[in-house]
mmCIF file of C-alpha atoms in Angstrom:
data_model
loop_
_atom_site.group_PDB
_atom_site.id
_atom_site.type_symbol
_atom_site.label_atom_id
_atom_site.label_comp_id
_atom_site.label_asym_id
_atom_site.label_seq_id
_atom_site.Cartn_x
_atom_site.Cartn_y
_atom_site.Cartn_z
ATOM 1 C CA MET H 1 -118.276 140.174 10.486
ATOM 2 C CA ILE H 2 -116.573 137.060 12.887
ATOM 3 C CA ARG H 3 -116.262 133.760 11.243
ATOM 4 C CA PHE H 4 -113.724 130.542 12.043
ATOM 5 C CA ALA H 5 -110.447 130.605 10.165
ATOM 6 C CA GLN H 6 -109.384 128.247 7.644
ATOM 7 C CA GLN H 7 -105.895 126.951 6.609
ATOM 8 C CA ALA H 8 -106.840 129.021 3.081
ATOM 9 C CA ASP H 9 -106.285 131.924 5.972
ATOM 10 C CA ALA H 10 -102.533 130.909 6.992
ATOM 11 C CA ASN H 11 -100.563 133.802 5.249
ATOM 12 C CA ALA H 12 -102.482 136.453 6.036
ATOM 13 C CA LEU H 13 -102.657 135.352 9.961
ATOM 14 C CA HIS H 14 -99.277 135.067 9.596
ATOM 15 C CA HIS H 15 -99.566 138.665 8.045
ATOM 16 C CA LEU H 16 -101.425 140.151 10.618
ATOM 17 C CA LEU H 17 -99.214 138.553 13.583
ATOM 18 C CA GLN H 18 -96.032 140.001 11.885
ATOM 19 C CA LEU H 19 -97.727 143.256 12.291
ATOM 20 C CA ALA H 20 -98.596 143.081 15.730
ATOM 21 C CA PHE H 21 -96.283 142.125 17.548
ATOM 22 C CA SER H 22 -93.329 143.249 15.592
ATOM 23 C CA LYS H 23 -93.367 146.295 18.462
ATOM 24 C CA TYR H 24 -92.111 143.598 20.817
ATOM 25 C CA ASP H 25 -89.112 142.089 18.441
ATOM 26 C CA THR H 26 -86.766 144.130 20.077
ATOM 27 C CA GLU H 27 -87.081 143.144 24.077
ATOM 28 C CA LEU H 28 -84.822 140.407 25.365
ATOM 29 C CA THR H 29 -88.003 137.571 25.847
ATOM 30 C CA ASP H 30 -88.912 135.654 23.125
ATOM 31 C CA THR H 31 -92.123 136.383 21.532
ATOM 32 C CA PRO H 32 -93.507 133.280 19.655
ATOM 33 C CA ALA H 33 -96.074 134.996 17.489
ATOM 34 C CA LEU H 34 -93.511 135.950 15.875
ATOM 35 C CA ALA H 35 -92.041 132.669 15.282
ATOM 36 C CA GLU H 36 -95.067 131.144 13.863
ATOM 37 C CA THR H 37 -94.968 130.551 10.127
ATOM 38 C CA PRO H 38 -98.273 129.956 7.748
ATOM 39 C CA THR H 39 -97.468 126.131 7.513
ATOM 40 C CA SER H 40 -97.406 126.130 11.530
ATOM 41 C CA LEU H 41 -100.835 128.194 11.632
ATOM 42 C CA LYS H 42 -101.794 125.770 8.886
ATOM 43 C CA GLU H 43 -100.979 122.980 11.485
ATOM 44 C CA LYS H 44 -102.611 124.145 14.372
ATOM 45 C CA ILE H 45 -105.710 124.901 12.934
ATOM 46 C CA ALA H 46 -105.903 121.746 10.918
ATOM 47 C CA SER H 47 -105.292 120.165 14.752
ATOM 48 C CA SER H 48 -105.712 121.256 18.202
ATOM 49 C CA HIS H 49 -106.705 125.169 17.502
ATOM 50 C CA LYS H 50 -109.817 127.031 16.712
ATOM 51 C CA ALA H 51 -109.215 130.773 15.327
ATOM 52 C CA LEU H 52 -111.879 133.344 15.352
ATOM 53 C CA LEU H 53 -111.078 136.438 13.179
ATOM 54 C CA VAL H 54 -112.796 139.441 12.590
ATOM 55 C CA LEU H 55 -113.039 140.719 8.630
ATOM 56 C CA LYS H 56 -112.807 144.896 7.981
ATOM 57 C CA ASN H 57 -113.631 146.188 4.526
ATOM 58 C CA GLY H 58 -113.026 141.917 3.129
ATOM 59 C CA GLN H 59 -109.143 142.147 4.877
ATOM 60 C CA ILE H 60 -108.364 139.966 8.175
ATOM 61 C CA SER H 61 -107.940 142.775 10.849
ATOM 62 C CA ALA H 62 -107.832 140.833 14.178
ATOM 63 C CA MET H 63 -107.944 137.243 15.158
ATOM 64 C CA CYS H 64 -106.788 134.945 17.834
ATOM 65 C CA LEU H 65 -105.768 130.996 17.970
ATOM 66 C CA PHE H 66 -108.053 129.153 21.204
ATOM 67 C CA GLN H 67 -108.398 125.588 21.945
ATOM 68 C CA PHE H 68 -110.355 123.858 24.852
ATOM 69 C CA ALA H 69 -109.262 121.491 27.193
ATOM 70 C CA ASN H 70 -110.108 120.421 30.770
ATOM 71 C CA ARG H 71 -113.538 122.764 31.289
ATOM 72 C CA ARG H 72 -111.130 125.495 29.841
ATOM 73 C CA CYS H 73 -110.720 128.233 27.093
ATOM 74 C CA HIS H 74 -106.951 128.960 26.461
ATOM 75 C CA PHE H 75 -106.158 131.643 23.972
ATOM 76 C CA ILE H 76 -103.240 132.998 22.395
ATOM 77 C CA ARG H 77 -101.627 135.232 19.639
ATOM 78 C CA LEU H 78 -104.946 137.735 20.432
ATOM 79 C CA CYS H 79 -103.825 140.420 18.104
ATOM 80 C CA VAL H 80 -105.362 143.159 15.967
ATOM 81 C CA HIS H 81 -103.622 144.844 13.120
ATOM 82 C CA PRO H 82 -102.315 148.537 14.278
ATOM 83 C CA ALA H 83 -104.451 150.550 11.205
ATOM 84 C CA TYR H 84 -107.819 149.434 14.146
ATOM 85 C CA GLN H 85 -106.286 149.335 17.334
ATOM 86 C CA GLY H 86 -108.163 150.587 19.885
ATOM 87 C CA GLN H 87 -111.389 150.221 18.252
ATOM 88 C CA GLY H 88 -112.638 147.494 20.431
ATOM 89 C CA LEU H 89 -112.501 144.711 17.668
ATOM 90 C CA GLY H 90 -110.058 142.244 20.402
ATOM 91 C CA THR H 91 -113.348 142.775 22.697
ATOM 92 C CA LEU H 92 -115.287 141.475 19.958
ATOM 93 C CA LEU H 93 -113.571 138.632 19.511
ATOM 94 C CA LEU H 94 -112.769 137.960 23.074
ATOM 95 C CA LYS H 95 -116.616 138.247 24.527
ATOM 96 C CA GLU H 96 -117.355 135.522 20.914
ATOM 97 C CA MET H 97 -114.750 133.362 22.262
ATOM 98 C CA GLU H 98 -116.701 133.572 25.493
ATOM 99 C CA GLN H 99 -120.148 132.491 24.368
ATOM 100 C CA HIS H 100 -118.292 129.355 22.328
ATOM 101 C CA ALA H 101 -116.544 128.428 25.339
ATOM 102 C CA ASN H 102 -120.286 128.767 26.933
ATOM 103 C CA ALA H 103 -121.600 126.349 24.829
ATOM 104 C CA GLN H 104 -118.839 123.914 24.969
ATOM 105 C CA GLY H 105 -119.133 123.582 28.789
ATOM 106 C CA CYS H 106 -115.657 125.834 30.043
ATOM 107 C CA SER H 107 -116.128 127.217 32.791
ATOM 108 C CA SER H 108 -112.884 129.351 32.851
ATOM 109 C CA MET H 109 -110.847 131.451 29.611
ATOM 110 C CA CYS H 110 -107.283 131.469 30.295
ATOM 111 C CA CYS H 111 -104.232 133.001 28.550
ATOM 112 C CA GLN H 112 -100.649 134.838 29.170
ATOM 113 C CA ALA H 113 -99.885 138.572 28.851
ATOM 114 C CA ARG H 114 -97.312 140.783 29.212
ATOM 115 C CA LYS H 115 -97.090 143.210 32.341
ATOM 116 C CA ALA H 116 -98.385 146.306 29.592
ATOM 117 C CA ASN H 117 -101.335 144.462 28.654
ATOM 118 C CA CYS H 118 -102.978 143.071 31.930
ATOM 119 C CA ALA H 119 -104.579 146.113 32.657
ATOM 120 C CA TYR H 120 -106.640 145.829 29.200
ATOM 121 C CA TYR H 121 -107.815 142.271 30.286
ATOM 122 C CA GLU H 122 -108.710 142.896 33.847
ATOM 123 C CA LYS H 123 -111.092 145.270 32.463
ATOM 124 C CA LEU H 124 -113.004 142.383 30.774
ATOM 125 C CA GLY H 125 -112.728 140.865 33.746
ATOM 126 C CA TYR H 126 -109.548 138.337 34.304
ATOM 127 C CA SER H 127 -107.596 138.719 37.071
ATOM 128 C CA ILE H 128 -103.461 138.022 37.298
ATOM 129 C CA SER H 129 -103.615 134.109 38.551
ATOM 130 C CA GLY H 130 -99.494 133.877 38.523
ATOM 131 C CA TYR H 131 -96.445 134.567 36.238
ATOM 132 C CA ASN H 132 -93.646 132.944 34.195
ATOM 133 C CA ALA H 133 -90.763 134.250 35.217
ATOM 134 C CA GLN H 134 -88.894 132.266 32.618
ATOM 135 C CA SER H 135 -91.424 134.121 29.855
ATOM 136 C CA ASP H 136 -91.853 137.435 31.779
ATOM 137 C CA LEU H 137 -95.220 136.670 30.947
ATOM 138 C CA TYR H 138 -98.850 136.792 33.556
ATOM 139 C CA LEU H 139 -100.936 134.204 33.771
ATOM 140 C CA LEU H 140 -104.524 135.812 33.829
ATOM 141 C CA LYS H 141 -107.814 133.706 34.305
ATOM 142 C CA LYS H 142 -111.660 134.559 33.746
ATOM 143 C CA MET H 143 -114.311 132.507 35.228
ATOM 144 C CA LEU H 144 -117.477 131.794 33.040
ATOM 145 C CA LYS H 145 -120.648 131.821 34.181
ATOM 146 C CA GLU H 146 -122.033 128.200 34.478
ATOM 147 C CA ARG H 147 -124.774 127.819 31.722
ATOM 148 C CA GLN H 148 -123.662 123.835 29.939
ATOM 149 C CA THR H 149 -122.374 120.901 31.961
ATOM 150 C CA ARG H 150 -120.908 119.187 29.249
ATOM 151 C CA GLN H 151 -117.212 119.269 28.734
ATOM 152 C CA CYS H 152 -115.007 120.990 26.829
ATOM 153 C CA ALA H 153 -113.338 118.594 23.697
#
């Protein structure tokens, strides 16, 4: 089941982020996902971001934060619980986000990712559009089919 996150989900979201991103904790570059707190997640959900969740067996097993701006849907913190990785949950979330972005009149999806994750996004139609040397992250973008003309919020 997919649903939007609520502020009450913040502790569970924080736990999932820690599980999913802890493998990057030893890298030289910062991992902003690990700096998130339940409070910062509550604030994001209450203000500028939306979050989609996948529930399996009543537990949050995947999540992604996103926001609409300038006819783009920018997403961050896409992650899947390690026990459920490789089962298509991340792809399911991305497709759901794309539907919401289309409904809001967005023309593209964008994110930043580590080099090791670029092939995953490219398989889903994203292309590398830049590189941020400071964060060592690649910028990825996917054009959406124009179905609506309404501007993103």
